[in-house]
Coordinates of N, CA and C in Angstrom, one line a residue:
M1 N -13.6 9.2 23.5 CA -12.6 8.5 22.9 C -12.0 9.1 21.8
K2 N -10.8 9.6 21.7 CA -10.4 10.2 20.5 C -9.9 9.2 19.5
Q3 N -10.6 9.2 18.2 CA -10.2 8.6 17.2 C -9.4 9.3 15.9
L4 N -8.8 8.5 15.1 CA -7.7 9.0 13.8 C -8.1 7.8 13.0
V5 N -8.1 8.2 11.4 CA -8.3 8.0 10.4 C -7.4 8.2 9.5
I6 N -6.3 7.6 9.5 CA -4.9 8.2 8.6 C -5.2 7.6 7.1
Y7 N -5.2 8.3 5.9 CA -5.4 7.8 4.7 C -3.8 8.0 4.1
V8 N -3.4 6.9 3.6 CA -2.3 6.9 2.5 C -2.4 6.6 1.2
H9 N -2.1 7.5 0.5 CA -2.4 7.4 -1.2 C -1.4 6.5 -2.1
G10 N -1.5 6.3 -3.1 CA -1.0 5.5 -4.0 C 0.0 6.1 -4.6
K11 N 0.6 5.7 -5.8 CA 1.4 6.3 -6.5 C 0.6 7.3 -7.3
G12 N 1.0 8.8 -7.5 CA 0.3 9.8 -8.1 C -0.8 10.2 -7.7
G13 N -1.3 9.7 -6.0 CA -2.3 10.4 -5.5 C -2.1 11.4 -4.9
S14 N -3.1 11.5 -4.0 CA -2.9 13.2 -3.1 C -3.3 13.0 -2.0
I15 N -3.6 13.9 -0.9 CA -4.2 13.6 0.2 C -5.4 14.3 0.1
E16 N -5.5 15.1 -1.1 CA -7.3 15.6 -1.2 C -8.0 14.2 -0.9
E17 N -7.4 12.8 -1.8 CA -8.3 11.8 -1.3 C -8.9 11.7 -0.4
A18 N -8.5 12.2 0.5 CA -8.9 11.7 2.2 C -9.9 12.3 2.2
D19 N -10.4 13.1 1.9 CA -11.8 14.1 2.0 C -13.0 13.2 2.0
H20 N -12.9 12.5 0.9 CA -13.9 11.2 0.7 C -13.9 10.3 1.7
Y21 N -13.1 10.0 2.6 CA -13.5 8.9 3.8 C -13.8 9.9 5.1
R22 N -14.4 11.3 4.9 CA -14.8 12.0 6.2 C -16.1 11.5 6.5
S23 N -16.8 11.4 5.6 CA -18.3 11.1 5.2 C -18.8 9.7 5.8
L24 N -17.5 9.0 5.5 CA -17.4 7.4 6.3 C -17.5 7.4 7.5
F25 N -16.6 8.3 8.3 CA -15.9 8.1 9.6 C -16.5 9.1 10.3
S26 N -17.8 9.1 10.3 CA -18.3 10.3 11.5 C -17.8 9.9 12.8
G27 N -17.3 11.4 13.7 CA -17.1 11.0 14.8 C -15.3 10.8 14.9
F28 N -14.9 10.5 13.5 CA -13.1 10.4 13.6 C -12.7 11.7 13.0
D29 N -11.3 12.1 13.4 CA -10.5 13.1 12.6 C -10.1 12.2 11.4
V30 N -10.1 12.7 10.1 CA -9.7 11.9 8.9 C -8.2 13.0 8.3
I31 N -7.1 12.5 8.3 CA -6.0 13.0 7.9 C -5.0 12.3 6.7
G32 N -5.0 13.1 5.8 CA -3.9 12.7 4.8 C -2.9 12.2 4.9
F33 N -1.9 11.9 4.4 CA -0.3 11.6 4.5 C 0.3 11.9 3.1
D34 N 0.9 13.1 3.0 CA 1.4 13.5 1.6 C 2.8 13.0 1.8
Y35 N 3.2 11.7 2.1 CA 4.8 11.5 2.0 C 5.5 11.6 0.7
K36 N 6.8 11.7 0.9 CA 7.7 11.9 -0.2 C 8.7 11.0 -0.3
S37 N 8.4 9.8 0.4 CA 9.3 8.5 0.3 C 9.1 7.8 -1.2
Q38 N 10.4 7.5 -1.7 CA 10.3 7.0 -3.0 C 10.9 5.3 -2.6
N39 N 11.0 4.7 -1.7 CA 11.6 3.4 -1.4 C 11.1 3.4 0.1
P40 N 11.0 1.6 0.4 CA 10.8 1.4 1.7 C 11.5 1.8 3.0
W41 N 13.1 1.9 2.5 CA 13.8 2.4 3.4 C 13.6 4.0 3.6
Q42 N 13.5 4.5 3.2 CA 13.0 5.9 3.3 C 11.6 6.1 4.1
A43 N 10.5 5.3 3.6 CA 9.3 5.0 4.4 C 9.1 4.8 5.7
Q44 N 10.4 3.8 5.9 CA 10.3 3.2 7.2 C 10.6 4.4 8.3
K45 N 11.3 5.6 7.8 CA 11.6 6.3 8.8 C 10.7 7.6 8.8
E46 N 10.1 8.0 7.3 CA 9.1 9.1 7.3 C 7.8 8.7 8.0
F47 N 7.5 7.7 7.9 CA 6.2 7.0 8.2 C 5.9 7.4 9.8
S48 N 7.2 6.4 10.1 CA 7.2 6.6 11.6 C 7.2 7.9 12.5
I49 N 7.8 8.9 11.9 CA 7.9 10.2 12.1 C 6.6 11.0 12.3
F50 N 5.8 10.5 11.1 CA 4.4 11.3 10.8 C 3.5 10.4 12.1
Y51 N 3.6 9.4 12.1 CA 2.5 8.7 13.2 C 3.1 9.3 14.4
D52 N 4.2 9.4 15.1 CA 4.8 9.9 16.2 C 4.1 11.2 16.2
K53 N 4.3 12.0 15.3 CA 3.6 13.6 15.3 C 2.3 13.7 15.6
F54 N 1.5 12.9 14.8 CA 0.4 12.9 15.0 C -1.0 12.2 15.3
A55 N -0.5 10.9 15.5 CA -1.4 10.1 15.9 C -1.2 9.6 17.5
K56 N 0.0 9.8 18.0 CA -0.1 9.4 19.2 C -0.9 9.7 20.4
R57 N -1.5 11.1 20.1 CA -2.6 11.3 21.0 C -3.9 10.5 21.1
Y58 N -3.9 9.8 19.9 CA -5.3 9.3 19.9 C -5.7 8.0 20.5
D59 N -6.7 7.8 20.9 CA -6.8 6.5 21.5 C -7.4 5.5 20.4
S60 N -7.5 5.7 19.1 CA -8.0 4.5 18.1 C -7.3 5.1 16.8
V61 N -6.8 4.2 16.2 CA -6.0 4.9 15.0 C -6.4 3.7 13.9
I62 N -7.1 4.1 12.7 CA -7.3 3.5 11.6 C -6.7 4.0 10.5
L63 N -6.1 3.0 9.8 CA -5.2 2.9 8.5 C -6.1 2.8 7.6
I64 N -6.4 3.5 6.4 CA -6.5 3.3 5.1 C -5.5 3.6 4.0
A65 N -4.8 2.4 3.2 CA -3.8 2.6 2.4 C -4.3 2.1 1.0
N66 N -3.6 2.7 0.0 CA -3.9 2.4 -1.3 C -2.6 2.0 -1.8
S67 N -2.3 1.0 -2.8 CA -1.5 0.5 -3.2 C 0.1 0.2 -2.9
I68 N 1.0 1.3 -3.7 CA 2.1 0.9 -2.8 C 2.1 2.2 -1.6
G69 N 1.1 2.9 -1.3 CA 0.9 3.5 0.1 C 0.8 2.4 1.1
A70 N 0.0 1.4 0.5 CA -0.1 0.2 1.5 C 1.5 -0.4 1.8
F71 N 2.1 -0.9 0.9 CA 3.3 -1.4 1.1 C 4.4 -0.4 2.0
F72 N 4.6 0.8 1.8 CA 5.2 1.9 2.5 C 4.9 1.9 4.0
S73 N 3.2 1.7 4.0 CA 2.8 1.6 5.5 C 3.2 0.5 6.2
M74 N 3.3 -0.5 5.6 CA 3.6 -1.9 6.2 C 5.2 -2.1 6.8
N75 N 6.0 -1.1 6.1 CA 7.4 -0.7 6.5 C 7.4 0.1 7.3
G76 N 6.7 1.1 7.4 CA 6.8 2.4 8.4 C 5.7 2.5 9.6
F77 N 4.8 1.6 9.5 CA 3.9 1.3 10.6 C 3.6 0.3 11.2
A78 N 4.1 -0.6 10.9 CA 4.2 -2.2 11.6 C 4.5 -2.0 13.2
D79 N 5.1 -1.1 13.6 CA 5.3 -1.2 15.4 C 4.4 -0.5 15.9
K80 N 3.7 0.5 14.9 CA 2.8 1.3 15.9 C 1.4 0.8 16.1
N81 N 0.8 1.4 17.1 CA -0.4 1.0 17.5 C -1.6 1.5 16.6
I82 N -1.8 0.7 15.9 CA -3.0 0.8 14.9 C -4.0 -0.1 15.0
T83 N -5.2 0.3 15.3 CA -6.4 -0.7 15.4 C -6.7 -1.6 14.4
K84 N -6.7 -1.2 13.5 CA -7.0 -1.9 12.2 C -6.5 -1.0 10.9
A85 N -6.5 -2.2 9.6 CA -6.1 -1.5 8.4 C -7.0 -2.0 7.3
F86 N -7.4 -0.8 6.7 CA -7.9 -1.0 5.2 C -7.1 -0.7 4.2
F87 N -6.7 -1.9 3.5 CA -5.8 -1.8 2.1 C -6.5 -2.2 1.1
I88 N -6.4 -1.0 0.2 CA -6.9 -1.1 -1.4 C -5.8 -1.3 -2.5
S89 N -6.2 -2.6 -3.1 CA -5.1 -2.8 -4.0 C -3.7 -2.9 -3.4
P90 N -3.7 -3.4 -2.6 CA -2.0 -3.0 -1.7 C -1.1 -3.8 -2.9
I91 N 0.4 -3.4 -2.7 CA 1.5 -3.8 -3.3 C 2.1 -4.8 -2.3
V92 N 1.8 -6.2 -2.2 CA 2.2 -7.2 -0.7 C 3.6 -8.0 -1.3
N93 N 3.8 -8.0 -2.5 CA 5.2 -8.5 -3.1 C 5.9 -7.7 -3.5
M94 N 6.7 -6.8 -3.4 CA 7.4 -6.1 -3.9 C 8.7 -6.9 -5.0
E95 N 9.0 -7.7 -4.6 CA 10.1 -8.5 -5.1 C 9.6 -9.0 -6.4
K96 N 8.4 -9.5 -6.2 CA 7.7 -10.3 -7.4 C 7.1 -9.3 -8.6
L97 N 6.6 -8.1 -7.9 CA 6.5 -6.9 -8.7 C 7.6 -6.6 -9.5
I98 N 8.6 -6.3 -9.0 CA 9.9 -5.7 -9.8 C 10.3 -7.0 -10.7
I99 N 10.3 -8.1 -10.5 CA 10.8 -9.0 -11.5 C 9.8 -9.2 -12.6
N100 N 8.5 -9.1 -12.1 CA 7.8 -8.8 -13.5 C 7.8 -7.5 -14.3
M101 N 8.2 -6.7 -13.6 CA 8.3 -5.8 -14.4 C 9.7 -5.6 -15.3
M102 N 10.8 -6.4 -14.8 CA 12.1 -6.7 -15.7 C 11.7 -7.5 -17.0
N103 N 10.8 -8.7 -16.5 CA 10.5 -9.5 -17.7 C 10.0 -8.6 -18.6
W104 N 8.6 -7.8 -17.9 CA 7.7 -6.9 -19.2 C 9.0 -6.2 -20.2
S105 N 10.1 -6.0 -19.6 CA 10.9 -5.2 -20.4 C 12.3 -6.0 -20.8
N106 N 12.2 -7.0 -20.9 CA 13.2 -8.2 -21.1 C 14.5 -7.6 -20.4
I107 N 14.6 -7.5 -19.3 CA 15.7 -7.1 -18.5 C 15.9 -8.1 -17.5
T108 N 17.4 -8.6 -17.5 CA 17.5 -9.3 -16.6 C 18.6 -8.9 -15.4
E109 N 18.6 -9.9 -14.2 CA 18.9 -9.5 -13.1 C 20.7 -8.9 -13.3
E110 N 21.3 -9.8 -14.3 CA 22.8 -8.9 -14.6 C 22.8 -7.9 -15.0
E111 N 21.8 -7.6 -16.1 CA 21.9 -6.4 -16.5 C 21.1 -5.1 -15.5
L112 N 20.4 -5.5 -14.4 CA 20.4 -4.4 -13.3 C 21.4 -4.4 -12.6
Y113 N 22.0 -5.6 -12.2 CA 23.1 -5.2 -11.1 C 24.2 -4.5 -12.1
N114 N 24.6 -4.5 -13.1 CA 25.5 -3.9 -13.6 C 25.3 -2.3 -13.8
K115 N 23.8 -2.2 -14.4 CA 23.5 -0.8 -14.4 C 23.1 0.1 -13.1
K116 N 22.6 -0.6 -11.9 CA 22.2 -0.2 -10.7 C 20.7 0.4 -11.3
E117 N 20.6 1.2 -12.1 CA 19.4 1.3 -12.3 C 19.1 1.6 -13.7
I118 N 17.6 1.1 -14.2 CA 17.3 0.9 -15.8 C 15.7 1.4 -15.4
I119 N 15.6 2.6 -16.8 CA 14.2 3.4 -16.7 C 13.6 2.4 -18.0
T120 N 12.3 1.8 -17.7 CA 11.9 1.1 -18.6 C 10.9 2.0 -19.3
D121 N 10.3 1.3 -20.6 CA 9.4 2.2 -21.6 C 8.3 2.5 -21.0
F122 N 8.0 2.1 -19.9 CA 6.8 2.4 -19.4 C 7.0 3.1 -18.3
G123 N 7.8 3.6 -18.3 CA 7.9 5.0 -17.2 C 8.8 4.8 -15.8
E124 N 8.8 3.3 -15.2 CA 9.3 2.9 -14.2 C 10.7 2.9 -14.0
T125 N 11.2 3.3 -13.1 CA 12.6 3.4 -12.7 C 13.3 1.9 -11.7
L126 N 13.6 1.1 -12.3 CA 13.7 -0.4 -11.9 C 15.4 -0.2 -11.1
S127 N 15.7 -0.4 -9.7 CA 16.5 -0.3 -9.2 C 17.1 -1.5 -8.3
W128 N 18.5 -1.9 -8.7 CA 18.9 -3.2 -8.2 C 19.3 -2.9 -6.6
E129 N 19.5 -1.8 -6.0 CA 19.2 -1.4 -4.5 C 17.8 -1.8 -3.8
Y130 N 17.1 -1.5 -4.5 CA 15.6 -1.6 -4.5 C 15.3 -3.3 -4.4
L131 N 15.7 -3.6 -5.2 CA 15.4 -5.3 -5.3 C 16.0 -5.8 -4.3
C132 N 17.5 -5.8 -3.9 CA 18.3 -6.2 -2.9 C 17.7 -6.0 -1.7
Y133 N 17.3 -4.7 -1.2 CA 16.9 -4.4 -0.1 C 15.2 -4.8 0.3
V134 N 14.3 -5.6 -0.6 CA 13.0 -5.8 -0.6 C 13.3 -7.6 -0.3
R135 N 14.5 -8.0 -1.0 CA 14.6 -9.5 -0.5 C 15.3 -9.5 0.8
K136 N 15.9 -8.7 1.2 CA 16.3 -9.0 2.8 C 15.5 -8.6 3.7
H137 N 14.4 -7.6 3.4 CA 13.6 -7.0 4.6 C 12.1 -7.7 4.1
P138 N 11.9 -8.8 4.0 CA 10.3 -9.2 3.9 C 9.3 -8.7 5.0
I139 N 8.3 -8.5 4.3 CA 7.1 -7.4 5.3 C 6.7 -8.4 6.4
K140 N 6.7 -8.0 7.7 CA 6.6 -8.4 8.7 C 5.1 -7.3 9.1
W141 N 3.9 -7.9 9.1 CA 2.6 -7.3 9.7 C 1.6 -7.8 10.4
N142 N 1.4 -7.4 11.8 CA 0.6 -8.2 12.6 C -0.8 -7.5 13.1
I143 N -1.0 -6.2 12.2 CA -2.1 -5.4 12.8 C -3.5 -6.2 12.2
P144 N -4.7 -6.1 12.6 CA -5.8 -6.7 11.8 C -6.1 -5.9 10.5
T145 N -6.0 -6.5 9.7 CA -6.1 -6.1 8.6 C -7.5 -6.6 7.3
Y146 N -7.7 -5.6 6.7 CA -9.1 -5.9 5.5 C -8.3 -5.5 4.3
I147 N -8.6 -6.5 3.4 CA -7.8 -6.2 2.0 C -9.2 -6.3 0.7
L148 N -9.1 -5.1 0.1 CA -10.0 -5.0 -1.4 C -9.0 -5.4 -2.4
Y149 N -9.4 -6.1 -2.9 CA -8.8 -6.5 -4.5 C -9.3 -6.7 -5.6
G150 N -9.2 -5.8 -6.6 CA -9.9 -6.0 -8.0 C -9.7 -7.4 -8.8
E151 N -10.4 -7.8 -9.2 CA -10.4 -9.3 -9.7 C -9.3 -9.1 -10.9
N152 N -9.3 -7.8 -11.9 CA -8.3 -8.2 -13.0 C -7.3 -6.8 -12.8
D153 N -6.4 -7.0 -11.3 CA -5.6 -6.1 -11.2 C -4.4 -6.5 -11.9
N154 N -3.5 -5.5 -12.6 CA -2.7 -5.7 -13.1 C -1.3 -5.6 -12.6
L155 N -1.2 -5.7 -11.4 CA 0.0 -5.4 -10.8 C 0.3 -6.6 -9.7
T156 N -0.7 -7.2 -9.1 CA -0.8 -8.3 -8.1 C -1.7 -9.1 -8.7
S157 N -1.1 -10.4 -8.6 CA -2.0 -11.6 -9.2 C -3.1 -12.1 -7.9
K158 N -4.2 -12.9 -8.1 CA -5.0 -13.5 -7.2 C -4.4 -14.1 -6.3
E159 N -3.4 -14.9 -6.8 CA -2.6 -16.0 -6.2 C -1.5 -15.2 -4.9
T160 N -0.9 -14.2 -5.5 CA -0.3 -13.5 -4.4 C -0.9 -12.7 -3.2
I161 N -1.9 -12.3 -3.8 CA -2.8 -11.3 -2.6 C -3.7 -12.5 -1.6
S162 N -4.0 -13.7 -2.1 CA -4.4 -14.4 -1.1 C -3.2 -15.3 -0.3
K163 N -2.2 -15.2 -1.0 CA -1.2 -15.9 -0.3 C -0.6 -14.9 1.0
F164 N -0.9 -14.0 0.6 CA -0.2 -12.8 1.6 C -1.4 -12.7 2.6
S165 N -2.5 -12.7 2.3 CA -3.6 -12.5 3.3 C -3.9 -13.8 4.1
E166 N -3.6 -15.0 3.7 CA -3.2 -15.8 4.6 C -2.2 -15.8 5.6
Q167 N -1.1 -15.4 5.0 CA 0.3 -15.3 6.0 C 0.1 -14.4 7.1
V168 N -1.0 -12.8 6.9 CA -1.0 -12.2 7.7 C -2.4 -12.0 8.6
C169 N -2.9 -13.0 8.2 CA -4.3 -13.5 8.6 C -5.2 -12.3 8.3
A170 N -5.2 -11.5 7.1 CA -5.9 -10.8 6.9 C -7.0 -11.1 6.1
T171 N -8.4 -10.2 6.2 CA -9.8 -10.6 5.5 C -9.7 -10.2 4.3
L172 N -10.0 -11.2 3.2 CA -9.4 -10.5 1.8 C -11.2 -10.5 0.9
T173 N -11.4 -9.3 0.2 CA -12.6 -9.2 -0.5 C -12.4 -8.9 -1.9
I174 N -12.7 -10.0 -2.7 CA -12.2 -9.9 -4.5 C -13.7 -9.0 -5.1
M175 N -13.5 -8.0 -5.8 CA -14.5 -7.3 -6.7 C -14.3 -7.8 -7.6
E176 N -15.2 -8.5 -8.4 CA -15.6 -9.3 -9.5 C -15.1 -8.1 -10.7
D177 N -14.5 -8.4 -11.9 CA -14.1 -7.3 -12.8 C -13.4 -5.9 -12.1
G178 N -13.1 -5.9 -10.8 CA -12.3 -4.8 -10.3 C -11.2 -4.7 -10.9
E179 N -10.5 -3.6 -10.9 CA -9.2 -3.1 -11.5 C -8.1 -2.7 -10.1
H180 N -7.2 -2.4 -10.8 CA -6.1 -2.2 -9.4 C -6.6 -0.6 -8.8
W181 N -6.9 0.4 -9.7 CA -7.3 1.5 -9.4 C -9.0 1.4 -9.2
F182 N -9.3 1.6 -8.0 CA -10.9 1.7 -7.9 C -11.6 3.3 -8.3
H183 N -12.0 3.5 -9.4 CA -12.1 4.8 -10.0 C -13.5 5.2 -10.4
T184 N -14.2 4.0 -11.1 CA -15.2 4.1 -11.7 C -16.4 4.4 -10.6
D185 N -17.7 4.6 -10.8 CA -18.6 5.0 -9.8 C -18.9 3.7 -9.3
L186 N -19.4 2.7 -10.2 CA -19.3 1.5 -9.9 C -18.1 0.7 -8.7
Q187 N -17.2 0.9 -8.9 CA -15.8 0.4 -8.4 C -15.9 1.3 -6.9
K188 N -16.2 2.6 -6.7 CA -16.1 3.3 -5.4 C -17.0 3.1 -4.8
K189 N -18.4 2.7 -5.6 CA -19.6 2.4 -4.2 C -19.1 1.3 -3.8
F190 N -18.7 -0.1 -4.2 CA -18.3 -1.0 -3.9 C -17.4 -1.2 -2.8
L191 N -16.1 0.2 -3.0 CA -15.3 0.1 -1.9 C -15.7 0.8 -0.7
D192 N -16.8 1.9 -0.7 CA -17.2 2.2 0.5 C -18.4 1.3 0.8
N193 N -19.1 0.5 0.4 CA -20.1 -0.5 0.8 C -18.7 -1.2 1.7
W194 N -17.8 -1.4 1.3 CA -17.1 -2.6 1.8 C -16.9 -2.0 3.0
I195 N -16.0 -0.5 3.0 CA -15.6 0.0 4.6 C -16.5 0.2 5.2
M196 N -18.1 0.5 5.0 CA -19.2 0.5 5.7 C -19.4 -0.4 6.9
K197 N -19.1 -1.7 5.8 CA -19.7 -3.0 6.5 C -18.9 -3.1 7.6
L198 N -17.3 -3.0 7.7 CA -16.2 -3.0 8.4 C -15.7 -2.4 9.5
I199 N -16.3 -1.0 9.4 CA -15.7 -0.1 10.2 C -16.1 -0.5 11.8

């Protein structure tokens, strides 16, 4: 049986992060996806092409996706044959996140509509087109999914991740004192143990 793990990094990440999972998935081929997409409509096309090129010849495909990589994966892989997915600190409600970022920068919807794009003082570019797209295209995800969430995630609230997990019947694990980025030794060990129990 040919088995594949696809790793999708978050913003600022790299395909080299996939190397970490090779030791956890013995007997699997593990590949990282260095996508170029900046929005969900680009991801829908790019991710589908990637899957068709690399994953179709496998009997089993497991997805590991981080942060916005999980959001893009849900836009690009939703209709693909994926056995199960592991999401680490996923962005699951992009509309809510955009609205939050607008509030952090005191930007109104009218301002964003008029200017179309606004660069925030914390470096994110807010886009009216992006906001309208996510409102018109809610996530539809039916793949068996396990979610790891840090209690102190600054991008997604516990309420939001819990509601999403219920909607898609995902199994949610919350790390006390965890963050959006699982980067400390303790956090990485927690992540590894979480995956090992579920493989």
